[in-house]
Short mmCIF file of C-alpha atoms and ligand atoms in Angstrom, two decimals:
data_model
loop_
_atom_site.label_atom_id
_atom_site.label_comp_id
_atom_site.label_asym_id
_atom_site.label_seq_id
_atom_site.Cartn_x
_atom_site.Cartn_y
_atom_site.Cartn_z
CA UNK A 1 0.00 0.00 0.00
CA UNK A 2 2.81 2.31 1.02
CA UNK A 3 4.59 1.62 -2.28
CA UNK A 4 1.43 2.46 -4.27
CA UNK A 5 1.09 5.75 -2.38
CA UNK A 6 4.70 6.64 -3.15
CA UNK A 7 4.18 5.93 -6.87
CA UNK A 8 1.02 8.10 -6.96
CA UNK A 9 2.87 10.90 -5.21
CA UNK A 10 5.73 10.66 -7.71
CA UNK A 11 3.28 10.73 -10.66
CA UNK A 12 1.57 13.81 -9.15
CA UNK A 13 4.92 15.57 -8.85
CA UNK A 14 5.77 14.78 -12.48
CA UNK A 15 2.36 16.06 -13.67
CA UNK A 16 2.74 19.23 -11.62
CA UNK A 17 6.22 19.82 -13.02
CA UNK A 18 4.90 19.29 -16.57
CA UNK A 19 2.05 21.74 -15.95
CA UNK A 20 4.51 24.35 -14.65
CA UNK A 21 6.84 23.89 -17.66
CA UNK A 22 3.92 24.06 -20.14
CA UNK A 23 2.52 27.13 -18.44
CA UNK A 24 5.95 28.75 -18.63
CA UNK A 25 6.27 27.95 -22.35
CA UNK A 26 2.73 28.84 -23.39
CA UNK A 27 2.45 31.97 -21.27
CA UNK A 28 5.95 33.36 -21.64
CA UNK A 29 5.84 37.16 -21.69
CA UNK A 30 8.52 39.13 -23.51
CA UNK A 31 8.74 42.87 -24.04
CA UNK A 32 10.90 45.47 -25.75
CA UNK A 33 11.03 49.22 -26.38
CA UNK A 34 12.76 50.77 -29.39
CA UNK A 35 12.66 53.83 -31.64
CA UNK A 36 11.04 53.86 -35.09
CA UNK A 37 8.84 56.27 -37.07
CA UNK A 38 10.12 59.20 -34.98
CA UNK A 39 8.50 57.74 -31.91
CA UNK A 40 8.82 55.07 -29.24
CA UNK A 41 7.55 51.59 -30.00
CA UNK A 42 6.77 49.30 -27.08
CA UNK A 43 5.66 45.72 -27.40
CA UNK A 44 4.58 43.11 -24.85
CA UNK A 45 3.77 39.63 -26.14
CA UNK A 46 2.61 36.57 -24.23
CA UNK A 47 2.48 33.03 -25.62
CA UNK A 48 4.35 30.15 -27.20
CA UNK A 49 7.19 31.48 -29.40
CA UNK A 50 6.62 35.01 -28.11
CA UNK A 51 10.36 35.68 -28.50
CA UNK A 52 10.27 34.83 -32.24
CA UNK A 53 7.15 36.96 -32.63
CA UNK A 54 8.83 39.91 -30.92
CA UNK A 55 11.88 39.65 -33.22
CA UNK A 56 9.61 39.60 -36.27
CA UNK A 57 7.51 42.53 -35.06
CA UNK A 58 10.65 44.60 -34.58
CA UNK A 59 12.07 43.66 -37.99
CA UNK A 60 8.79 44.41 -39.75
CA UNK A 61 8.37 47.85 -38.16
CA UNK A 62 11.97 48.90 -38.81
CA UNK A 63 11.73 47.65 -42.40
CA UNK A 64 8.50 49.57 -42.97
CA UNK A 65 10.02 52.77 -41.62
CA UNK A 66 13.40 52.60 -43.35
CA UNK A 67 12.49 50.99 -46.66
CA UNK A 68 8.99 52.24 -47.35
CA UNK A 69 7.54 55.18 -45.43
CA UNK A 70 10.26 57.48 -44.10
CA UNK A 71 10.23 60.81 -45.90
CA UNK A 72 13.76 61.63 -44.74
CA UNK A 73 15.55 58.30 -45.27
CA UNK A 74 17.15 58.21 -48.74
CA UNK A 75 16.67 54.44 -48.90
CA UNK A 76 12.90 54.56 -48.54
CA UNK A 77 10.49 54.21 -51.42
CA UNK A 78 8.48 57.30 -50.49
CA UNK A 79 11.73 59.31 -50.52
CA UNK A 80 12.37 58.09 -54.09
CA UNK A 81 8.80 58.93 -55.13
CA UNK A 82 9.19 62.45 -53.74
CA UNK A 83 12.45 62.69 -55.71
CA UNK A 84 10.81 61.77 -59.02
CA UNK A 85 10.46 57.96 -59.13
CA UNK A 86 7.12 56.99 -60.71
CA UNK A 87 6.99 53.16 -60.57
CA UNK A 88 6.31 51.78 -57.09
CA UNK A 89 6.14 48.35 -55.44
CA UNK A 90 2.81 46.55 -55.06
CA UNK A 91 3.04 47.20 -51.32
CA UNK A 92 3.28 50.98 -51.71
CA UNK A 93 0.77 51.06 -54.58
CA UNK A 94 -1.86 49.32 -52.46
CA UNK A 95 -1.26 51.72 -49.55
CA UNK A 96 -1.51 54.73 -51.89
CA UNK A 97 -4.82 53.42 -53.24
CA UNK A 98 -6.19 53.26 -49.70
CA UNK A 99 -4.91 56.83 -49.15
CA UNK A 100 -6.66 58.15 -52.28
CA UNK A 101 -9.90 56.48 -51.19
CA UNK A 102 -9.63 58.07 -47.73
CA UNK A 103 -8.98 61.45 -49.31
CA UNK A 104 -12.21 61.13 -51.31
CA UNK A 105 -14.30 59.67 -48.50
CA UNK A 106 -13.20 62.38 -46.05
CA UNK A 107 -14.10 65.16 -48.51
CA UNK A 108 -10.42 66.19 -48.62
CA UNK A 109 -9.94 66.50 -44.83
CA UNK A 110 -7.35 63.75 -45.16
CA UNK A 111 -4.71 64.32 -47.83
CA UNK A 112 -1.19 62.91 -47.99
CA UNK A 113 -0.20 65.52 -50.59
CA UNK A 114 0.58 67.92 -47.71
CA UNK A 115 4.33 67.33 -47.39
CA UNK A 116 5.17 70.84 -48.63
CA UNK A 117 2.78 72.33 -46.10
CA UNK A 118 4.23 70.23 -43.26
CA UNK A 119 7.73 71.41 -44.19
CA UNK A 120 6.63 75.04 -44.52
CA UNK A 121 5.20 75.21 -41.00
CA UNK A 122 8.03 73.06 -39.58
CA UNK A 123 5.98 72.20 -36.51
CA UNK A 124 8.00 70.02 -34.14
CA UNK A 125 11.28 71.38 -35.54
CA UNK A 126 13.42 74.33 -34.49
CA UNK A 127 12.28 76.16 -37.65
CA UNK A 128 8.59 76.24 -36.69
CA UNK A 129 6.90 79.51 -37.71
CA UNK A 130 3.62 80.97 -38.99
CA UNK A 131 4.12 81.28 -42.77
CA UNK A 132 2.49 84.11 -44.70
CA UNK A 133 -0.71 83.63 -46.69
CA UNK A 134 1.00 83.47 -50.11
CA UNK A 135 3.40 80.74 -48.95
CA UNK A 136 0.51 78.70 -47.54
CA UNK A 137 -1.52 79.04 -50.74
CA UNK A 138 1.48 77.90 -52.81
CA UNK A 139 2.08 74.91 -50.52
CA UNK A 140 -1.48 73.56 -50.79
CA UNK A 141 -1.87 74.26 -54.50
CA UNK A 142 -2.64 70.98 -56.34
CA UNK A 143 -2.20 68.92 -53.13
CA UNK A 144 -5.24 66.79 -54.06
CA UNK A 145 -4.05 66.20 -57.63
CA UNK A 146 -1.54 63.39 -57.03
CA UNK A 147 -2.66 60.11 -58.62
CA UNK A 148 -2.01 56.38 -58.36
CA UNK A 149 -2.79 54.20 -61.37
CA UNK A 150 -1.69 50.55 -61.09
CA UNK A 151 1.93 50.85 -59.92
CA UNK A 152 2.45 54.32 -61.39
CA UNK A 153 2.37 57.44 -59.21
CA UNK A 154 1.86 60.91 -60.61
CA UNK A 155 2.86 63.96 -58.55
CA UNK A 156 2.01 67.44 -59.87
CA UNK A 157 4.78 70.06 -59.81
CA UNK A 158 5.57 71.02 -56.21
CA UNK A 159 3.52 68.23 -54.59
CA UNK A 160 5.16 65.67 -52.33
CA UNK A 161 3.67 62.84 -50.26
CA UNK A 162 3.71 62.63 -46.45
CA UNK A 163 2.58 59.36 -44.85
CA UNK A 164 3.09 60.69 -41.31
CA UNK A 165 -0.63 60.38 -40.58
CA UNK A 166 -0.76 56.62 -41.21
CA UNK A 167 2.75 55.23 -40.63
CA UNK A 168 2.17 54.24 -37.01
CA UNK A 169 -1.11 52.50 -37.76
CA UNK A 170 0.43 50.77 -40.77
CA UNK A 171 3.22 49.58 -38.46
CA UNK A 172 0.58 47.98 -36.20
CA UNK A 173 -0.88 46.17 -39.23
CA UNK A 174 2.56 44.90 -40.19
CA UNK A 175 3.11 43.62 -36.65
CA UNK A 176 -0.28 41.93 -36.81
CA UNK A 177 0.48 40.20 -40.11
CA UNK A 178 3.02 37.63 -38.88
CA UNK A 179 1.87 34.11 -38.05
CA UNK A 180 3.89 33.87 -34.85
CA UNK A 181 2.30 37.13 -33.67
CA UNK A 182 -1.20 35.83 -34.44
CA UNK A 183 -0.37 32.70 -32.41
CA UNK A 184 0.52 34.72 -29.32
CA UNK A 185 -2.12 34.47 -26.65
CA UNK A 186 -2.10 38.14 -25.84
CA UNK A 187 -0.12 41.07 -27.25
CA UNK A 188 -0.06 44.83 -27.05
CA UNK A 189 2.09 46.82 -29.49
CA UNK A 190 2.13 50.61 -29.12
CA UNK A 191 3.66 52.68 -31.94
CA UNK A 192 3.38 56.25 -30.66
CA UNK A 193 -0.33 57.07 -30.64
CA UNK A 194 -1.41 53.82 -32.35
CA UNK A 195 -1.95 50.73 -30.20
CA UNK A 196 -2.59 47.20 -31.45
CA UNK A 197 -4.51 44.89 -29.10
CA UNK A 198 -4.50 41.18 -29.91
CA UNK A 199 -5.80 38.15 -28.05
CA UNK A 200 -6.62 34.58 -29.00
CA UNK A 201 -9.06 34.39 -26.09
CA UNK A 202 -12.63 34.91 -27.37
CA UNK A 203 -14.28 38.10 -26.11
CA UNK A 204 -11.12 39.21 -24.24
CA UNK A 205 -11.32 42.85 -23.15
CA UNK A 206 -8.44 45.31 -22.87
CA UNK A 207 -8.25 48.57 -20.93
CA UNK A 208 -6.67 51.47 -22.81
CA UNK A 209 -6.07 54.90 -21.25
CA UNK A 210 -6.84 57.98 -23.36
CA UNK A 211 -4.33 60.72 -22.74
CA UNK A 212 -5.53 63.86 -21.00
CA UNK A 213 -4.90 66.58 -23.64
CA UNK A 214 -4.48 69.13 -20.83
CA UNK A 215 -2.19 66.91 -18.73
CA UNK A 216 1.29 65.48 -18.91
CA UNK A 217 2.27 62.63 -21.29
CA UNK A 218 1.51 59.95 -18.68
CA UNK A 219 -1.86 61.35 -17.54
CA UNK A 220 -5.16 59.84 -18.68
CA UNK A 221 -8.63 61.32 -18.58
CA UNK A 222 -10.64 58.30 -19.74
CA UNK A 223 -10.35 54.55 -20.01
CA UNK A 224 -11.65 52.54 -22.95
CA UNK A 225 -12.58 48.93 -22.34
CA UNK A 226 -12.57 47.18 -25.72
CA UNK A 227 -11.90 43.90 -27.51
CA UNK A 228 -9.21 43.07 -30.10
CA UNK A 229 -8.66 46.19 -32.24
CA UNK A 230 -6.31 48.96 -33.21
CA UNK A 231 -6.68 52.29 -31.40
CA UNK A 232 -5.17 55.53 -32.74
CA UNK A 233 -5.23 58.98 -31.21
CA UNK A 234 -4.50 62.32 -32.88
CA UNK A 235 -4.21 65.35 -30.62
CA UNK A 236 -3.22 69.01 -30.64
CA UNK A 237 -0.72 68.33 -27.82
CA UNK A 238 1.51 65.93 -29.79
CA UNK A 239 3.54 68.50 -31.77
CA UNK A 240 2.91 72.24 -31.60
CA UNK A 241 4.38 75.68 -30.97
CA UNK A 242 2.90 78.82 -29.41
CA UNK A 243 3.33 82.37 -30.70
CA UNK A 244 4.00 85.42 -28.46
CA UNK A 245 0.27 85.75 -27.67
CA UNK A 246 0.08 82.11 -26.55
CA UNK A 247 -1.89 80.96 -29.62
CA UNK A 248 -1.18 77.29 -30.31
CA UNK A 249 -0.31 75.98 -33.79
CA UNK A 250 -0.36 72.18 -33.98
CA UNK A 251 0.68 69.62 -36.64
CA UNK A 252 -2.67 68.46 -38.07
CA UNK A 253 -3.64 70.65 -41.02
CA UNK A 254 -6.86 71.34 -42.81
CA UNK A 255 -5.55 70.83 -46.37
CA UNK A 256 -8.28 73.11 -47.75
CA UNK A 257 -7.00 76.14 -45.80
CA UNK A 258 -3.37 75.22 -45.10
CA UNK A 259 -3.79 76.13 -41.41
CA UNK A 260 -3.84 73.84 -38.35
CA UNK A 261 -7.33 72.30 -38.10
CA UNK A 262 -9.67 74.23 -35.86
CA UNK A 263 -12.75 72.06 -35.35
CA UNK A 264 -13.18 72.49 -31.60
CA UNK A 265 -11.30 69.31 -30.68
CA UNK A 266 -8.26 68.60 -28.52
CA UNK A 267 -8.05 64.94 -29.54
CA UNK A 268 -9.78 62.12 -31.38
CA UNK A 269 -9.31 58.42 -30.67
CA UNK A 270 -10.50 55.98 -33.34
CA UNK A 271 -11.02 52.25 -32.80
CA UNK A 272 -11.26 49.82 -35.70
CA UNK A 273 -9.76 46.54 -36.88
CA UNK A 274 -7.19 48.06 -39.27
CA UNK A 275 -4.29 50.08 -37.86
CA UNK A 276 -3.84 52.09 -41.07
CA UNK A 277 -7.51 53.03 -41.14
CA UNK A 278 -7.68 53.92 -37.44
CA UNK A 279 -4.59 56.14 -37.79
CA UNK A 280 -5.86 57.85 -40.96
CA UNK A 281 -9.33 58.35 -39.51
CA UNK A 282 -8.02 59.88 -36.28
CA UNK A 283 -6.27 62.53 -38.39
CA UNK A 284 -9.27 63.01 -40.71
CA UNK A 285 -11.78 63.26 -37.84
CA UNK A 286 -9.58 65.77 -36.05
CA UNK A 287 -9.88 68.00 -39.13
CA UNK A 288 -13.61 67.34 -39.67
CA UNK A 289 -14.93 67.83 -36.12
CA UNK A 290 -17.56 65.61 -34.51
CA UNK A 291 -20.59 66.07 -36.76
CA UNK A 292 -18.88 65.59 -40.11
CA UNK A 293 -16.84 62.65 -38.76
CA UNK A 294 -19.84 60.46 -37.96
CA UNK A 295 -20.71 59.31 -41.51
CA UNK A 296 -17.01 58.70 -42.24
CA UNK A 297 -16.64 56.56 -39.10
CA UNK A 298 -19.75 54.60 -40.02
CA UNK A 299 -18.43 53.98 -43.51
CA UNK A 300 -15.29 52.34 -42.05
CA UNK A 301 -17.14 50.58 -39.23
CA UNK A 302 -15.12 52.51 -36.66
CA UNK A 303 -15.89 53.91 -33.21
CA UNK A 304 -14.45 57.12 -31.80
CA UNK A 305 -13.92 59.14 -28.64
CA UNK A 306 -13.69 62.90 -29.18
CA UNK A 307 -12.32 65.28 -26.55
CA UNK A 308 -13.57 68.81 -27.18
CA UNK A 309 -11.97 72.12 -26.27
CA UNK A 310 -14.85 72.72 -23.86
CA UNK A 311 -13.88 69.56 -21.93
CA UNK A 312 -16.50 67.12 -23.12
CA UNK A 313 -15.69 63.52 -23.92
CA UNK A 314 -18.05 62.50 -26.69
CA UNK A 315 -18.23 58.85 -27.69
CA UNK A 316 -19.90 56.85 -30.44
CA UNK A 317 -20.05 53.79 -28.14
CA UNK A 318 -23.67 53.15 -27.18
CA UNK A 319 -24.79 52.40 -23.62
CA UNK A 320 -25.74 48.79 -24.20
CA UNK A 321 -22.49 47.60 -25.74
CA UNK A 322 -20.03 45.69 -23.56
CA UNK A 323 -17.30 48.04 -24.75
CA UNK A 324 -17.26 51.11 -22.53
CA UNK A 325 -15.69 54.51 -21.99
CA UNK A 326 -15.13 55.66 -18.40
CA UNK A 327 -14.11 59.22 -17.57
CA UNK A 328 -11.36 59.26 -14.92
CA UNK A 329 -10.77 63.00 -14.60
CA UNK A 330 -13.83 64.91 -13.39
CA UNK A 331 -12.98 68.15 -15.18
CA UNK A 332 -14.44 66.35 -18.22
CA UNK A 333 -18.07 65.37 -18.81
CA UNK A 334 -19.15 62.34 -20.82
CA UNK A 335 -21.61 62.56 -23.69
CA UNK A 336 -22.81 60.42 -26.58
CA UNK A 337 -22.43 61.43 -30.24
CA UNK A 338 -25.85 61.89 -31.83
P1 LIG B 1 0.80 61.80 -35.00
O1 LIG B 1 1.79 61.79 -36.11
O2 LIG B 1 1.12 62.74 -33.91
O3 LIG B 1 0.43 60.43 -34.52
P2 LIG B 1 -1.37 62.02 -36.82
O4 LIG B 1 -1.51 60.57 -37.03
O5 LIG B 1 -2.66 62.78 -36.73
O6 LIG B 1 -0.54 62.40 -35.57
O7 LIG B 1 -0.56 62.57 -38.06
C1 LIG B 1 -0.14 63.90 -38.15
C2 LIG B 1 0.85 64.00 -39.28
O8 LIG B 1 0.19 63.74 -40.53
C3 LIG B 1 1.44 65.38 -39.44
O9 LIG B 1 2.63 65.51 -38.71
C4 LIG B 1 1.68 65.49 -40.93
O10 LIG B 1 2.88 64.83 -41.27
C5 LIG B 1 0.53 64.69 -41.52
N1 LIG B 1 -0.70 65.47 -41.74
C6 LIG B 1 -1.09 66.67 -41.19
N2 LIG B 1 -2.32 67.03 -41.59
C7 LIG B 1 -2.75 66.04 -42.41
C8 LIG B 1 -3.96 65.80 -43.12
N3 LIG B 1 -4.98 66.66 -43.07
N4 LIG B 1 -4.07 64.67 -43.86
C9 LIG B 1 -3.04 63.78 -43.92
N5 LIG B 1 -1.88 63.94 -43.28
C10 LIG B 1 -1.73 65.04 -42.52
MG1 LIG B 2 -3.17 59.56 -37.74
#
């Protein structure tokens, strides 16, 4: 009897050890922080082969930045396009098609032909200034007239492309495209203001803080509780300068006027399944303001949280959905977009 008991105990120990090893392998969490796309990328991945997934995520994001989207890196495709190259890869052609569609669907609030305007204002650089009216007019002239036809890009004289409004979201999509990443049980990848939330657990919910536009970088004013998605925020606090009178000029432009967008918002957070679309829509909605954003959001099956200059947090999330928005700073009041 004693011998049988000893064998059972030994078997139990072996099973326990196996469970601990399996748990360690299947739930291994790895994380990293690095610089890309002029911002900080942080990734935390949990699951089997999470280390491989992290390596791939990093490679994909750095590749995207250096070889495709960076406007300042001479080795990137967009740099070549802005320098006169007309034939582009399938990868860039398909992104440019999505950009043209967004330009049309947003009524021109979103336009990647604004590189000259971005450079003219220089917001976020030491050369930031308020240009004069004639310079602004010249910089936005023909900005909507760039074209993509198959793999051929056409840029009118003086127009250059700036993918700054979608690069971070596109990076999230690239991270999400690897098999080892998809196999991870739970992952969060934050590329500046775009955050990718992934889980293999059905109906898993994540909590995401929305930055307080009036607070410091680490201060939140609301918490979103949502499922797997990509969340992008555009705000007037990200890059700006103030003139002598204290007037703030930020980096999101209304391409129809050439001036920083002035639609009564301090930030817009957009939630949808595609990183590229959530990033582009956060920029577009910031330009459009709440009312004009609603049909655009609906078209892309996206939800949004707007923070207005008069301290309201307006959400498209309805009361009955399990996904919620909670205000955590009581200087703000919560409202629903009508
Ligand atoms: P961030 O880069 O801070 O995450 P956004 O995603 O809103 O913010 O992108 C802002 C950047 O997009 C600007 O720095 C500029 O390069 C570019 N941009 C500015 N206005 C527009 C616009 N109306 N449409 C498309 N791109 C824009
Ligand atoms: Mg954006």
